Coordinates of N, CA and C in Angstrom, one line a residue:
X1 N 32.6 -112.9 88.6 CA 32.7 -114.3 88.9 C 33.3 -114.4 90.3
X2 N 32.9 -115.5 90.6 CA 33.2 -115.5 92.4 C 33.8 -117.0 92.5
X3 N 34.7 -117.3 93.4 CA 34.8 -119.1 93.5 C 35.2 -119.0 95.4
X4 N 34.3 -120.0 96.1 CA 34.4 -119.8 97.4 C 34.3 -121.1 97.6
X5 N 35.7 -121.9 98.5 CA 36.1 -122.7 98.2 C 35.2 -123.7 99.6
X6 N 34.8 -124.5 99.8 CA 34.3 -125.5 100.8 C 34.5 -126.9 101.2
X7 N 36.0 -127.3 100.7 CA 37.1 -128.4 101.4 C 38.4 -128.3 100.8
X8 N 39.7 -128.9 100.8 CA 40.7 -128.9 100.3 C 41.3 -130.2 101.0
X9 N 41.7 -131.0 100.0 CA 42.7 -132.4 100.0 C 44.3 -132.0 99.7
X10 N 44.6 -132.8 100.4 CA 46.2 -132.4 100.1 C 46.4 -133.7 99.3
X11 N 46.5 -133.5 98.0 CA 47.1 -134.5 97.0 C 48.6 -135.2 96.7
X12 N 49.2 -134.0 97.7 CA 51.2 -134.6 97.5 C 51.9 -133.7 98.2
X13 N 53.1 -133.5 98.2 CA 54.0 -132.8 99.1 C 53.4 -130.9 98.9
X14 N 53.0 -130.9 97.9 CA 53.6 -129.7 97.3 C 51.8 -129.2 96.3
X15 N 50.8 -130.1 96.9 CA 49.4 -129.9 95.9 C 48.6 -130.4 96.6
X16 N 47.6 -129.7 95.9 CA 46.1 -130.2 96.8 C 45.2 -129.5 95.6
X17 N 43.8 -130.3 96.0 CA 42.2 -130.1 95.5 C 41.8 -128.9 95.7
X18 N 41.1 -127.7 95.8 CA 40.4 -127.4 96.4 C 38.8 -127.2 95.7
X19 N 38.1 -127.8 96.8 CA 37.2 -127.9 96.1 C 35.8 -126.4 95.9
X20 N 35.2 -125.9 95.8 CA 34.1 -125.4 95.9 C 32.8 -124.8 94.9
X21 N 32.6 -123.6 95.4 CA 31.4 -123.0 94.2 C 31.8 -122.4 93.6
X22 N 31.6 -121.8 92.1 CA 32.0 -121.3 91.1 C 31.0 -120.6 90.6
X23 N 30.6 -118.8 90.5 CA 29.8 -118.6 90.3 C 30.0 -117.6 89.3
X24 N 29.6 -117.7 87.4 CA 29.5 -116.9 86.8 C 28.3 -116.7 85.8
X25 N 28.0 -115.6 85.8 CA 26.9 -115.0 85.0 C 25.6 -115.1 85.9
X26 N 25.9 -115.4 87.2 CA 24.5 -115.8 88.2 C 24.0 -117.0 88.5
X27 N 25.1 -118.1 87.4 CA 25.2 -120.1 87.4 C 26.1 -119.9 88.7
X28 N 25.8 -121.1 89.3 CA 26.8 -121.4 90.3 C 27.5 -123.2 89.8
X29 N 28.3 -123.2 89.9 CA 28.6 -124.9 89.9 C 29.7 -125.5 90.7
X30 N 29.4 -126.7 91.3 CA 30.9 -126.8 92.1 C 31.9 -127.2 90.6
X31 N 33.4 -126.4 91.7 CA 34.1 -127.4 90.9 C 35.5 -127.9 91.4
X32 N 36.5 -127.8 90.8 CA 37.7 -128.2 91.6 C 38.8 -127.8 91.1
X33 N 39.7 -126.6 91.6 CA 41.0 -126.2 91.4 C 42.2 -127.5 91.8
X34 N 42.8 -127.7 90.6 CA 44.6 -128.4 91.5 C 44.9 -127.4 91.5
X35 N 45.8 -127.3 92.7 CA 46.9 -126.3 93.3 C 47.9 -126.8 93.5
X36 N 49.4 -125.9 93.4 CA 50.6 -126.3 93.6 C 51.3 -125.3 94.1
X37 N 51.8 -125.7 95.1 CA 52.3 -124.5 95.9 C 53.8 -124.2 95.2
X38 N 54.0 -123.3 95.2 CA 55.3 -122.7 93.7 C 56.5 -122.9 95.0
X39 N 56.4 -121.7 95.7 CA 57.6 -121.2 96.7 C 57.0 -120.8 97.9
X40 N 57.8 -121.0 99.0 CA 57.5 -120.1 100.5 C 58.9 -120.0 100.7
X41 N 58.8 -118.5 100.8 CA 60.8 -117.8 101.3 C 60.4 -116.7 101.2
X42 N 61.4 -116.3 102.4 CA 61.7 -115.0 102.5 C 61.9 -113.8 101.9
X43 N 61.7 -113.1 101.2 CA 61.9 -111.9 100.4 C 63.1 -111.3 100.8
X44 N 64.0 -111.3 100.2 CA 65.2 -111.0 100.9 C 65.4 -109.0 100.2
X45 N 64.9 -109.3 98.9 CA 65.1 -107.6 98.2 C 64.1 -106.6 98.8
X46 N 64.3 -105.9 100.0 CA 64.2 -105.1 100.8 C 63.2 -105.3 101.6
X47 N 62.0 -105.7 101.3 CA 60.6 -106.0 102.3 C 60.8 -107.2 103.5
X48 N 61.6 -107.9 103.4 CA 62.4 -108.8 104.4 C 61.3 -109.7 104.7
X49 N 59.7 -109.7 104.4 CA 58.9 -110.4 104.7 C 58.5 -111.7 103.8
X50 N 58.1 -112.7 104.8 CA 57.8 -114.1 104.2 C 56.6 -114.3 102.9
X51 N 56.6 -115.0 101.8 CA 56.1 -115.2 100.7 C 55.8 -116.5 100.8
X52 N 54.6 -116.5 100.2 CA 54.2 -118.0 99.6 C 53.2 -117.8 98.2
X53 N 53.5 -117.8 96.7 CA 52.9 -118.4 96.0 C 52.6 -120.0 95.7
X54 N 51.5 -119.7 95.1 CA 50.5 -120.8 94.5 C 50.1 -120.6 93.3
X55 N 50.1 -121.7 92.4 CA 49.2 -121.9 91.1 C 48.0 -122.7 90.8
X56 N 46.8 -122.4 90.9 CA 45.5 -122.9 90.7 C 45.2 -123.3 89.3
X57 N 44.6 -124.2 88.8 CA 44.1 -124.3 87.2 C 42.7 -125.4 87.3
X58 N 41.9 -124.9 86.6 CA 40.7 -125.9 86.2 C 40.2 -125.7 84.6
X59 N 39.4 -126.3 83.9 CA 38.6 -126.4 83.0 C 37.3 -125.6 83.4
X60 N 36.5 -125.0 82.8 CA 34.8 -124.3 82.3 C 34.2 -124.6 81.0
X61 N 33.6 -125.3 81.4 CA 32.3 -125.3 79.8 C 31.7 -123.8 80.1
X62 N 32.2 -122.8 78.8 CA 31.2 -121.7 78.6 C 29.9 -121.9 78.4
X63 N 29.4 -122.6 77.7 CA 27.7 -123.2 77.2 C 27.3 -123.6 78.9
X64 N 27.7 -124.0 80.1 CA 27.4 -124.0 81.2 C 27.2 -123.2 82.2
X65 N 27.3 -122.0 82.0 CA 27.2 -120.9 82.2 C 26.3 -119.7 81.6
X66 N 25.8 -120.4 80.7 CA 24.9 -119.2 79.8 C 25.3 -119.2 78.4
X67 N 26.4 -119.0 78.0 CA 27.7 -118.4 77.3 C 27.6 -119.2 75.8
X68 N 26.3 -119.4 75.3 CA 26.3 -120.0 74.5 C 26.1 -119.6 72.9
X69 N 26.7 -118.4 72.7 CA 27.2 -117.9 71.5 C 27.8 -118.4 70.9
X70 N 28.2 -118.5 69.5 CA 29.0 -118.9 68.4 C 29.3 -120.6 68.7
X71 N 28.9 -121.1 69.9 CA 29.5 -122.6 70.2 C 28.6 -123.9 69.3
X72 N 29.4 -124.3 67.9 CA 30.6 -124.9 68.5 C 31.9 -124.0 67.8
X73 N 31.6 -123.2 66.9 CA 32.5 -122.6 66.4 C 33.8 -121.6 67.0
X74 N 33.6 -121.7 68.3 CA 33.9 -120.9 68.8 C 34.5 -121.8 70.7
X75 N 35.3 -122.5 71.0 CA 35.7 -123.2 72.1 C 34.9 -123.3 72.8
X76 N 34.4 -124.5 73.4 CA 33.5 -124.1 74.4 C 34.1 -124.2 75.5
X77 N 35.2 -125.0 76.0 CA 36.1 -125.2 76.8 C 37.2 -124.1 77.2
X78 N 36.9 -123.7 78.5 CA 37.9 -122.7 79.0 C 38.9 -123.2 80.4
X79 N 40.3 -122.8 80.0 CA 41.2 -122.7 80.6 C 41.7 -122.3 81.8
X80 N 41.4 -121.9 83.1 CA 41.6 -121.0 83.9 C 42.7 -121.0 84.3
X81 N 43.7 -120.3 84.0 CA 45.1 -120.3 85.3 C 44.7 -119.1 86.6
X82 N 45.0 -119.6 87.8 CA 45.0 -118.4 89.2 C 46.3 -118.6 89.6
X83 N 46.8 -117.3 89.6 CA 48.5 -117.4 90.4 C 48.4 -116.4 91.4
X84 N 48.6 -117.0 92.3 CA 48.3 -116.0 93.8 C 49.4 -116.2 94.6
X85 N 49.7 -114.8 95.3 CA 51.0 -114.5 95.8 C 50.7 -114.2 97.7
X86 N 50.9 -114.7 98.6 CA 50.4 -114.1 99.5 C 51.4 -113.8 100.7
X87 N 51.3 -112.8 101.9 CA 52.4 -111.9 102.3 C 52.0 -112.3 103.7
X88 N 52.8 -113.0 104.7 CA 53.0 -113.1 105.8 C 52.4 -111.9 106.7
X89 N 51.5 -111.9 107.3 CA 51.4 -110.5 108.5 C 51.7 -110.8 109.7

């Protein structure tokens, strides 16, 4: 699976949209992650370098994707959490 993102809105102090392609099983679909930016600080326990996580979440219909085994018995609705950590260079 691949997601490559092609705009982003800043929704509030601390969140934003981002929007783009979503591509699994060889479907592609747009879609839209909220993100919330967690923390930006310093690492003070020995690497001394600057930090910024983020938490991304959206919804997937499996049956939109191909994925249409056992559904309805079986959720068709999927969850995504992305928690990404990223390191100042």
């Amino acid at each position: 699976m691949t997601f490559s993102s092609t705009h982003v809105t800043k929704t509030g102090a601390k969140t934003a949209d981002i929007q783009g392609d979503f591509t699994l099983l060889g479907v592609t679909k747009s879609l839209v992650l909220k993100a919330t930016l967690n923390r930006m600080a310093q690492d003070t326990v020995g690497t001394n370098v600057y930090k910024v996580g983020f938490t991304a979440t959206t919804t997937i219909k499996r049956s939109e994707f191909g994925m249409k085994a056992y559904v309805p018995y079986v959720g068709d609705d999927v969850n995504v959490t992305i928690n990404f950590e990223g390191i100042k260079q």
